[in-house]
Short mmCIF file of C-alpha atoms in Angstrom, two decimals:
data_model
loop_
_atom_site.label_atom_id
_atom_site.label_comp_id
_atom_site.label_asym_id
_atom_site.label_seq_id
_atom_site.Cartn_x
_atom_site.Cartn_y
_atom_site.Cartn_z
CA UNK A 1 2.51 -2.15 -19.29
CA UNK A 2 0.41 -0.87 -16.41
CA UNK A 3 -2.89 -2.24 -17.79
CA UNK A 4 -1.21 -5.55 -18.60
CA UNK A 5 -0.17 -6.15 -14.93
CA UNK A 6 -3.54 -5.36 -13.58
CA UNK A 7 -4.29 -8.63 -11.89
CA UNK A 8 -7.93 -8.72 -10.76
CA UNK A 9 -8.19 -8.45 -7.06
CA UNK A 10 -4.59 -7.25 -6.65
CA UNK A 11 -4.58 -4.06 -8.74
CA UNK A 12 -7.37 -1.65 -9.74
CA UNK A 13 -8.25 -1.57 -13.56
CA UNK A 14 -6.40 0.83 -15.54
CA UNK A 15 -8.08 3.25 -17.87
CA UNK A 16 -6.97 3.98 -21.36
CA UNK A 17 -9.22 6.16 -23.43
CA UNK A 18 -12.77 5.09 -22.74
CA UNK A 19 -11.95 1.48 -21.49
CA UNK A 20 -10.87 0.03 -18.28
CA UNK A 21 -8.29 -2.77 -18.80
CA UNK A 22 -7.14 -5.73 -16.67
CA UNK A 23 -4.63 -8.27 -17.25
CA UNK A 24 -5.13 -10.14 -20.66
CA UNK A 25 -4.52 -13.46 -18.97
CA UNK A 26 -8.09 -13.44 -17.90
CA UNK A 27 -8.99 -14.18 -21.51
CA UNK A 28 -5.97 -15.53 -23.09
CA UNK A 29 -2.88 -16.14 -20.85
CA UNK A 30 -0.87 -17.79 -23.56
CA UNK A 31 -1.88 -16.03 -26.77
CA UNK A 32 -0.09 -18.31 -29.32
CA UNK A 33 -3.02 -17.88 -31.72
CA UNK A 34 -2.54 -14.17 -31.62
CA UNK A 35 1.04 -14.61 -32.67
CA UNK A 36 0.01 -16.83 -35.54
CA UNK A 37 -2.60 -14.18 -36.72
CA UNK A 38 0.20 -11.67 -36.71
CA UNK A 39 2.23 -13.78 -39.15
CA UNK A 40 4.60 -15.91 -37.00
CA UNK A 41 5.11 -19.33 -38.68
CA UNK A 42 7.34 -20.73 -35.81
CA UNK A 43 6.21 -20.11 -32.25
CA UNK A 44 8.30 -20.99 -29.22
CA UNK A 45 6.08 -20.38 -26.12
CA UNK A 46 7.18 -19.85 -22.52
CA UNK A 47 4.55 -20.63 -19.88
CA UNK A 48 5.17 -19.08 -16.41
CA UNK A 49 1.81 -19.53 -14.68
CA UNK A 50 1.47 -21.30 -11.32
CA UNK A 51 0.72 -25.00 -11.59
CA UNK A 52 -2.73 -26.43 -10.64
CA UNK A 53 -2.98 -28.42 -7.37
CA UNK A 54 -2.67 -32.12 -8.13
CA UNK A 55 -4.27 -33.45 -4.87
CA UNK A 56 -6.61 -32.67 -2.05
CA UNK A 57 -3.80 -32.22 0.28
CA UNK A 58 -2.67 -29.18 -1.66
CA UNK A 59 -6.19 -27.42 -1.86
CA UNK A 60 -7.10 -24.87 0.77
CA UNK A 61 -10.69 -24.20 1.97
CA UNK A 62 -10.14 -20.72 2.95
CA UNK A 63 -12.19 -18.04 1.15
CA UNK A 64 -9.37 -16.04 -0.27
CA UNK A 65 -7.47 -19.25 -1.45
CA UNK A 66 -10.68 -20.49 -3.11
CA UNK A 67 -10.97 -17.28 -5.15
CA UNK A 68 -7.29 -17.73 -6.19
CA UNK A 69 -7.88 -21.32 -7.09
CA UNK A 70 -11.03 -20.43 -9.14
CA UNK A 71 -9.03 -17.89 -11.03
CA UNK A 72 -6.38 -20.63 -11.86
CA UNK A 73 -9.09 -22.78 -13.19
CA UNK A 74 -10.42 -20.11 -15.42
CA UNK A 75 -6.87 -19.39 -16.71
CA UNK A 76 -6.12 -23.05 -17.17
CA UNK A 77 -9.21 -23.33 -19.39
CA UNK A 78 -7.94 -20.69 -21.84
CA UNK A 79 -4.37 -22.08 -21.78
CA UNK A 80 -5.06 -25.63 -22.57
CA UNK A 81 -5.91 -25.25 -26.26
CA UNK A 82 -3.12 -22.80 -26.86
CA UNK A 83 -0.41 -25.34 -25.70
CA UNK A 84 -1.11 -27.42 -28.81
CA UNK A 85 -0.63 -24.47 -31.12
CA UNK A 86 3.05 -24.02 -30.04
CA UNK A 87 5.94 -25.47 -32.02
CA UNK A 88 7.90 -25.69 -28.68
CA UNK A 89 6.59 -25.06 -25.13
CA UNK A 90 9.15 -24.14 -22.27
CA UNK A 91 7.91 -24.33 -18.78
CA UNK A 92 10.25 -23.05 -16.05
CA UNK A 93 9.82 -24.33 -12.49
CA UNK A 94 8.69 -21.31 -10.54
CA UNK A 95 6.49 -22.84 -7.77
CA UNK A 96 8.96 -21.46 -5.13
CA UNK A 97 8.41 -17.82 -6.16
CA UNK A 98 5.58 -15.65 -5.08
CA UNK A 99 3.42 -13.97 -7.77
CA UNK A 100 4.33 -10.49 -6.45
CA UNK A 101 8.13 -11.35 -5.99
CA UNK A 102 9.17 -8.31 -7.89
CA UNK A 103 12.61 -8.38 -6.22
CA UNK A 104 13.30 -11.87 -7.48
CA UNK A 105 13.86 -11.19 -10.96
CA UNK A 106 17.43 -12.63 -11.21
CA UNK A 107 16.49 -15.88 -9.74
CA UNK A 108 13.40 -16.18 -11.97
CA UNK A 109 15.52 -15.42 -15.10
CA UNK A 110 18.07 -18.11 -13.88
CA UNK A 111 15.10 -20.75 -13.69
CA UNK A 112 14.03 -19.64 -17.32
CA UNK A 113 17.56 -20.08 -18.67
CA UNK A 114 17.81 -23.52 -16.98
CA UNK A 115 14.37 -24.57 -18.53
CA UNK A 116 15.57 -23.49 -21.96
CA UNK A 117 18.80 -25.39 -21.79
CA UNK A 118 16.90 -28.56 -20.90
CA UNK A 119 14.96 -28.06 -24.12
CA UNK A 120 18.16 -27.78 -26.27
CA UNK A 121 17.44 -31.20 -27.76
CA UNK A 122 13.96 -30.19 -28.93
CA UNK A 123 15.26 -26.92 -30.17
CA UNK A 124 17.83 -28.64 -32.34
CA UNK A 125 15.15 -30.82 -33.68
CA UNK A 126 12.89 -27.90 -34.47
CA UNK A 127 15.95 -26.17 -36.18
CA UNK A 128 16.57 -29.28 -38.39
CA UNK A 129 12.86 -29.38 -39.39
CA UNK A 130 12.79 -25.72 -40.34
CA UNK A 131 16.00 -26.13 -42.24
CA UNK A 132 14.35 -29.05 -44.32
CA UNK A 133 11.51 -26.72 -45.32
CA UNK A 134 13.36 -23.50 -46.07
CA UNK A 135 16.78 -21.92 -45.60
CA UNK A 136 17.50 -20.82 -42.04
CA UNK A 137 18.02 -17.04 -41.79
CA UNK A 138 21.42 -15.90 -40.52
CA UNK A 139 21.41 -14.09 -37.14
CA UNK A 140 21.37 -10.29 -37.44
CA UNK A 141 19.99 -7.41 -35.41
CA UNK A 142 16.44 -6.39 -36.18
CA UNK A 143 16.04 -3.50 -38.56
CA UNK A 144 16.56 -0.24 -36.85
CA UNK A 145 18.27 -1.84 -33.68
CA UNK A 146 21.98 -1.71 -32.62
CA UNK A 147 23.99 -2.72 -29.61
CA UNK A 148 26.16 -0.27 -27.83
CA UNK A 149 27.21 0.79 -24.31
CA UNK A 150 25.35 3.87 -23.18
CA UNK A 151 26.58 6.44 -20.69
CA UNK A 152 24.07 7.53 -18.01
CA UNK A 153 22.36 10.75 -19.26
CA UNK A 154 23.14 14.01 -17.24
CA UNK A 155 19.92 15.51 -16.06
CA UNK A 156 19.72 19.21 -16.33
CA UNK A 157 16.06 19.62 -15.23
CA UNK A 158 13.03 17.79 -13.76
CA UNK A 159 9.50 18.54 -14.77
CA UNK A 160 6.21 17.06 -13.25
CA UNK A 161 3.00 16.94 -15.19
CA UNK A 162 -0.40 15.49 -14.51
CA UNK A 163 -2.51 15.48 -11.30
CA UNK A 164 -3.42 18.42 -9.13
CA UNK A 165 -0.99 21.20 -8.03
CA UNK A 166 -0.60 19.67 -4.60
CA UNK A 167 0.13 16.24 -6.14
CA UNK A 168 2.70 17.70 -8.43
CA UNK A 169 4.40 19.48 -5.39
CA UNK A 170 4.46 16.07 -3.59
CA UNK A 171 6.04 14.36 -6.60
CA UNK A 172 8.61 17.14 -7.21
CA UNK A 173 10.00 16.81 -3.66
CA UNK A 174 11.66 13.39 -4.35
CA UNK A 175 12.33 13.82 -8.01
CA UNK A 176 13.74 17.34 -7.77
CA UNK A 177 17.28 16.24 -6.41
CA UNK A 178 17.91 14.23 -9.54
CA UNK A 179 18.58 17.44 -11.46
CA UNK A 180 22.26 18.21 -11.85
CA UNK A 181 23.57 14.66 -11.69
CA UNK A 182 23.75 11.55 -13.90
CA UNK A 183 20.53 9.45 -13.91
CA UNK A 184 21.37 5.87 -12.80
CA UNK A 185 18.68 3.10 -12.37
CA UNK A 186 19.21 3.09 -8.62
CA UNK A 187 19.02 6.90 -8.46
CA UNK A 188 15.64 6.82 -10.34
CA UNK A 189 14.23 3.88 -8.23
CA UNK A 190 13.98 5.64 -4.85
CA UNK A 191 11.86 8.71 -6.00
CA UNK A 192 9.58 6.34 -7.97
CA UNK A 193 9.03 4.08 -4.99
CA UNK A 194 8.62 7.09 -2.68
CA UNK A 195 5.95 8.74 -5.03
CA UNK A 196 4.04 5.37 -5.38
CA UNK A 197 4.27 4.90 -1.72
CA UNK A 198 2.03 7.92 -1.17
CA UNK A 199 -0.77 5.87 -2.41
CA UNK A 200 -2.35 8.50 -4.57
CA UNK A 201 -1.21 7.57 -8.06
CA UNK A 202 -2.14 4.70 -10.50
CA UNK A 203 0.83 5.44 -12.57
CA UNK A 204 4.16 7.37 -12.28
CA UNK A 205 5.71 7.54 -15.76
CA UNK A 206 9.23 8.75 -16.33
CA UNK A 207 10.94 9.65 -19.59
CA UNK A 208 13.99 11.74 -20.72
CA UNK A 209 13.33 14.59 -23.23
CA UNK A 210 15.28 17.28 -24.77
CA UNK A 211 15.15 20.43 -22.78
CA UNK A 212 12.63 22.97 -24.04
CA UNK A 213 11.98 26.68 -23.36
CA UNK A 214 8.61 26.27 -21.82
CA UNK A 215 10.03 24.30 -18.91
CA UNK A 216 11.88 27.24 -17.50
CA UNK A 217 8.59 29.08 -16.85
CA UNK A 218 6.91 25.93 -15.16
CA UNK A 219 6.42 26.23 -11.46
CA UNK A 220 6.86 22.50 -11.15
CA UNK A 221 10.30 22.41 -12.82
CA UNK A 222 13.70 22.10 -11.17
CA UNK A 223 16.64 23.35 -13.21
CA UNK A 224 20.40 22.73 -12.84
CA UNK A 225 23.48 23.43 -14.97
CA UNK A 226 24.62 21.27 -17.96
CA UNK A 227 27.37 18.67 -17.56
CA UNK A 228 30.89 20.02 -18.64
CA UNK A 229 31.20 19.83 -22.46
CA UNK A 230 27.59 19.22 -23.20
CA UNK A 231 25.56 21.61 -25.35
CA UNK A 232 22.22 20.03 -24.99
CA UNK A 233 20.45 19.37 -21.74
CA UNK A 234 18.08 16.47 -20.83
CA UNK A 235 14.97 16.94 -18.88
CA UNK A 236 13.45 14.18 -16.71
CA UNK A 237 9.74 14.37 -17.39
CA UNK A 238 7.49 12.78 -14.68
CA UNK A 239 3.77 12.18 -15.65
CA UNK A 240 1.32 11.47 -12.91
CA UNK A 241 -1.87 9.42 -13.28
CA UNK A 242 -3.86 10.03 -10.06
CA UNK A 243 -5.60 6.97 -8.52
CA UNK A 244 -9.22 6.81 -9.15
CA UNK A 245 -11.07 6.92 -5.69
CA UNK A 246 -14.52 5.81 -5.32
CA UNK A 247 -16.77 8.69 -4.34
CA UNK A 248 -18.41 6.78 -1.33
CA UNK A 249 -17.28 3.76 0.23
CA UNK A 250 -19.05 1.31 2.64
CA UNK A 251 -17.17 -1.15 4.80
CA UNK A 252 -18.34 -3.84 7.35
CA UNK A 253 -16.00 -5.77 9.45
CA UNK A 254 -15.41 -7.73 12.67
CA UNK A 255 -13.02 -6.82 15.47
CA UNK A 256 -11.95 -9.32 18.14
CA UNK A 257 -10.13 -8.42 21.32
CA UNK A 258 -9.13 -10.35 24.30
CA UNK A 259 -6.72 -10.74 27.20
CA UNK A 260 -4.74 -13.95 28.18
CA UNK A 261 -5.94 -13.62 31.85
CA UNK A 262 -8.60 -15.03 33.98
CA UNK A 263 -9.59 -11.65 35.34
CA UNK A 264 -10.97 -10.22 32.12
CA UNK A 265 -13.16 -11.41 29.28
CA UNK A 266 -12.86 -11.10 25.47
CA UNK A 267 -15.36 -9.65 23.11
CA UNK A 268 -16.29 -9.35 19.49
CA UNK A 269 -17.45 -6.09 17.96
CA UNK A 270 -19.20 -5.55 14.60
CA UNK A 271 -18.11 -2.32 12.92
CA UNK A 272 -19.54 -0.42 9.93
CA UNK A 273 -17.78 2.44 8.10
CA UNK A 274 -18.95 4.99 5.64
CA UNK A 275 -16.41 7.17 3.75
CA UNK A 276 -17.19 10.05 1.52
CA UNK A 277 -14.22 11.16 -0.60
CA UNK A 278 -13.21 14.55 -2.22
CA UNK A 279 -15.96 16.76 -0.55
CA UNK A 280 -13.76 19.90 -0.34
CA UNK A 281 -10.97 18.88 -2.88
CA UNK A 282 -8.88 15.92 -3.77
CA UNK A 283 -7.51 14.11 -0.81
CA UNK A 284 -10.35 15.28 1.63
CA UNK A 285 -12.76 12.78 3.17
CA UNK A 286 -15.44 12.40 5.86
CA UNK A 287 -15.43 8.97 7.65
CA UNK A 288 -17.93 7.55 10.19
CA UNK A 289 -17.57 4.40 12.18
CA UNK A 290 -20.41 2.65 14.02
CA UNK A 291 -19.54 -0.10 16.42
CA UNK A 292 -22.44 -2.63 17.37
CA UNK A 293 -22.64 -5.88 19.17
CA UNK A 294 -21.29 -6.11 22.78
CA UNK A 295 -20.59 -2.30 22.62
CA UNK A 296 -22.02 0.87 21.13
CA UNK A 297 -19.88 3.55 19.68
CA UNK A 298 -19.91 6.30 16.93
CA UNK A 299 -16.87 8.17 15.61
CA UNK A 300 -16.79 10.58 12.82
CA UNK A 301 -13.86 12.50 11.44
CA UNK A 302 -13.03 14.85 8.71
CA UNK A 303 -9.64 15.09 6.88
CA UNK A 304 -8.62 18.16 4.89
CA UNK A 305 -5.22 18.53 3.17
CA UNK A 306 -3.53 21.89 3.53
CA UNK A 307 -1.11 22.23 0.68
CA UNK A 308 1.55 19.50 0.04
CA UNK A 309 2.72 19.08 3.68
CA UNK A 310 0.09 20.06 6.12
CA UNK A 311 -3.29 18.60 7.04
CA UNK A 312 -6.23 19.30 9.36
CA UNK A 313 -8.27 16.57 10.93
CA UNK A 314 -11.38 17.11 13.04
CA UNK A 315 -12.91 14.31 15.15
CA UNK A 316 -15.91 13.48 17.38
CA UNK A 317 -16.72 10.21 19.09
CA UNK A 318 -19.19 8.78 21.62
CA UNK A 319 -18.86 5.28 23.19
CA UNK A 320 -20.78 3.21 25.72
CA UNK A 321 -18.96 0.07 26.80
CA UNK A 322 -18.26 -2.23 29.78
CA UNK A 323 -15.61 -4.44 31.23
CA UNK A 324 -16.04 -7.32 33.55
CA UNK A 325 -13.38 -8.35 36.13
CA UNK A 326 -13.40 -11.65 38.12
CA UNK A 327 -12.47 -11.24 41.85
CA UNK A 328 -11.78 -13.72 44.51
CA UNK A 329 -14.82 -14.61 46.50
CA UNK A 330 -17.19 -12.80 44.07
CA UNK A 331 -19.08 -13.81 41.02
CA UNK A 332 -17.53 -10.70 39.21
CA UNK A 333 -17.53 -7.06 38.82
CA UNK A 334 -18.81 -5.08 35.79
CA UNK A 335 -17.57 -1.63 35.12
CA UNK A 336 -19.66 0.58 32.74
CA UNK A 337 -18.24 3.55 31.10
CA UNK A 338 -19.27 6.33 28.68
CA UNK A 339 -17.07 8.75 26.96
CA UNK A 340 -17.66 11.79 24.63
CA UNK A 341 -14.57 13.05 22.76
CA UNK A 342 -14.10 15.87 20.47
CA UNK A 343 -10.79 17.35 19.13
CA UNK A 344 -8.70 18.76 16.27
CA UNK A 345 -5.25 17.80 14.84
CA UNK A 346 -2.85 19.87 12.77
CA UNK A 347 -0.31 17.60 11.01
CA UNK A 348 2.88 18.04 9.03
CA UNK A 349 4.33 15.37 6.72
CA UNK A 350 8.04 14.91 7.27
CA UNK A 351 8.94 13.34 3.95
CA UNK A 352 7.35 9.96 2.99
CA UNK A 353 8.01 8.20 6.29
CA UNK A 354 7.60 10.88 9.02
CA UNK A 355 4.62 12.87 10.51
CA UNK A 356 4.55 15.55 13.24
CA UNK A 357 1.05 16.13 14.93
CA UNK A 358 -0.28 18.58 17.35
CA UNK A 359 -3.85 18.83 18.60
CA UNK A 360 -6.50 19.64 21.17
CA UNK A 361 -8.79 17.08 22.84
CA UNK A 362 -11.69 17.49 25.13
CA UNK A 363 -13.07 14.44 26.82
CA UNK A 364 -16.32 14.02 28.94
CA UNK A 365 -16.50 10.73 30.68
CA UNK A 366 -17.96 8.73 33.61
CA UNK A 367 -17.75 5.04 34.86
CA UNK A 368 -19.30 3.20 37.68
CA UNK A 369 -19.68 -0.15 39.16
CA UNK A 370 -22.94 -1.91 38.42
CA UNK A 371 -23.42 -2.86 42.13
CA UNK A 372 -23.40 0.85 42.96
CA UNK A 373 -26.81 2.55 43.07
CA UNK A 374 -25.47 6.19 43.01
CA UNK A 375 -24.88 7.42 39.53
CA UNK A 376 -21.47 8.82 38.99
CA UNK A 377 -21.07 12.45 37.71
CA UNK A 378 -19.47 13.32 34.31
CA UNK A 379 -15.79 14.40 34.56
CA UNK A 380 -14.32 16.62 31.86
CA UNK A 381 -10.69 17.33 30.82
CA UNK A 382 -9.07 19.38 28.26
CA UNK A 383 -5.65 18.24 26.93
CA UNK A 384 -2.92 19.08 24.44
CA UNK A 385 -1.43 16.35 22.27
CA UNK A 386 1.85 16.27 20.53
CA UNK A 387 2.97 13.20 18.59
CA UNK A 388 5.70 12.29 16.20
CA UNK A 389 5.85 9.06 14.19
CA UNK A 390 7.48 7.21 11.22
CA UNK A 391 6.06 4.51 9.06
CA UNK A 392 8.25 2.72 6.53
CA UNK A 393 5.81 -0.36 6.24
CA UNK A 394 5.35 -1.57 2.64
CA UNK A 395 1.71 -2.00 3.37
CA UNK A 396 -0.72 -0.88 5.95
CA UNK A 397 -3.03 -3.95 5.75
CA UNK A 398 -0.54 -6.82 5.37
CA UNK A 399 3.02 -5.54 5.74
CA UNK A 400 5.91 -7.80 5.10
CA UNK A 401 8.78 -5.45 6.03
CA UNK A 402 9.27 -1.91 7.45
CA UNK A 403 8.59 -0.40 10.77
CA UNK A 404 6.01 1.92 12.20
CA UNK A 405 6.66 3.81 15.51
CA UNK A 406 5.02 6.70 17.46
CA UNK A 407 5.61 8.72 20.53
CA UNK A 408 2.73 10.73 21.93
CA UNK A 409 2.62 13.20 24.83
CA UNK A 410 -0.63 14.37 26.41
CA UNK A 411 -1.08 16.91 29.11
CA UNK A 412 -4.15 18.40 30.77
CA UNK A 413 -4.67 21.96 30.13
CA UNK A 414 -5.19 24.33 33.20
CA UNK A 415 -8.80 25.34 32.60
CA UNK A 416 -11.03 26.13 35.59
CA UNK A 417 -13.85 24.07 34.29
CA UNK A 418 -11.83 20.72 34.29
CA UNK A 419 -11.80 18.49 37.25
CA UNK A 420 -8.67 16.49 36.45
CA UNK A 421 -4.97 17.13 36.03
CA UNK A 422 -2.68 14.65 34.35
CA UNK A 423 0.15 14.16 31.82
CA UNK A 424 1.32 10.88 30.12
CA UNK A 425 3.69 9.73 27.55
CA UNK A 426 3.01 6.78 25.44
CA UNK A 427 4.98 4.94 22.72
CA UNK A 428 4.56 2.03 20.33
CA UNK A 429 6.63 0.25 17.83
CA UNK A 430 5.73 -2.28 15.14
CA UNK A 431 8.46 -3.96 13.26
CA UNK A 432 7.93 -6.30 10.36
CA UNK A 433 10.51 -8.90 8.94
CA UNK A 434 10.10 -11.01 5.83
CA UNK A 435 10.41 -14.75 6.33
CA UNK A 436 11.21 -16.29 3.04
CA UNK A 437 9.01 -15.33 0.01
CA UNK A 438 5.59 -16.12 1.47
CA UNK A 439 5.59 -15.25 5.29
CA UNK A 440 6.55 -12.46 7.48
CA UNK A 441 6.85 -11.87 11.25
CA UNK A 442 5.45 -8.86 12.98
CA UNK A 443 5.35 -7.67 16.60
CA UNK A 444 3.76 -4.77 18.44
CA UNK A 445 5.57 -3.16 21.37
CA UNK A 446 3.79 -0.41 23.54
CA UNK A 447 4.44 1.33 26.72
CA UNK A 448 3.86 4.49 28.66
CA UNK A 449 4.09 6.48 31.87
CA UNK A 450 1.87 8.95 33.69
CA UNK A 451 4.86 10.32 35.58
CA UNK A 452 3.35 9.34 38.87
CA UNK A 453 5.17 7.69 41.75
CA UNK A 454 2.72 5.10 42.84
CA UNK A 455 4.35 4.50 46.16
CA UNK A 456 3.85 8.11 47.40
CA UNK A 457 1.27 9.47 45.02
CA UNK A 458 3.47 12.38 44.14
CA UNK A 459 4.07 13.37 40.62
CA UNK A 460 7.67 12.91 39.34
#
């Protein structure tokens, strides 16, 4: 199932044995010929793909849309000859549903039922034709199948396999509370989503097995008592398949920033990033960013997990930049500044959504107006940083729902070598709301204070 849903460009290929697999629709999206080769003499096919644009008005010239349209052309080419092989083709109207509308299952099934009912005359004609060739088979359950109402199983233990020890610890935290209770679909959905949300696994597989003796000696096992009247226990087995991370990653991008004001200018910056993964264990990485064009900056950081909940992050950066401001009666003023920053952060993950971070930061900086001949001296300041944040967004790149928020407090440390004293509190919030199936609304709110009374210059 995981390999079959691997849409190119949306999900990474999934490895089975010595092969990496993608969605079979790339080769044969409506495999009627395969069904015939397997022995089916009557084939009723259901086509659920997105329709091709029928006019220039429905075509998009954006690069991403062009890739999607080219993929549709390839799929249409392999579907066209297959349609003629079907005894009956049912095509539900699904144009109003997104390709990744995983929560729209009931509506999509309703569309399928409506499309099938519209085809009832053709279905009856097909049944009459079959009856003229051979006797129709009476309806009966498939061999080995039966219909019954099943009670939800009582889970006496949870065991996690696969991945590293740290990854098993991470997965056991949301799945562990399922031990000692009935396992309902809703109860299972939350830990599965939380584990996938860590972004470290290609597959999180769950199955119920009969409790065995070796589980009791497993460090990644949670045990609870049996349900009243039950002699056999059931263990929920969670199997992890870690995400395959490229050893080295090179990224190039553009960043544009501007202000809606006549007193400042906008600028575009070209950025390049090199990331090297798993240097000192899985999850560790070294990342370096270089900013060019209209500015110059270098920032490098190293991230090291410390067990399942803690991490250490070291960072060093240097930037040379300038800002220009228009003033009444003057052509403009340019402020140049340079800053060198070094620091370290120790973080604690508070479940999937929360994070607590404490750190040390040392900054050397200087700035001056270009029309001043005297070169300004460097100023240095040491500070402590404490931050707490939550992030429930469904995606970091293009979120459709969820919220990210952070509060950060920074205060200068009383070191004799530092020239400045300050403290400040900053906060930001980023809510995202879905608007229909294909759009969302996001906003960014930010604020802060330096605890200074500007009218008197005294600290509050």
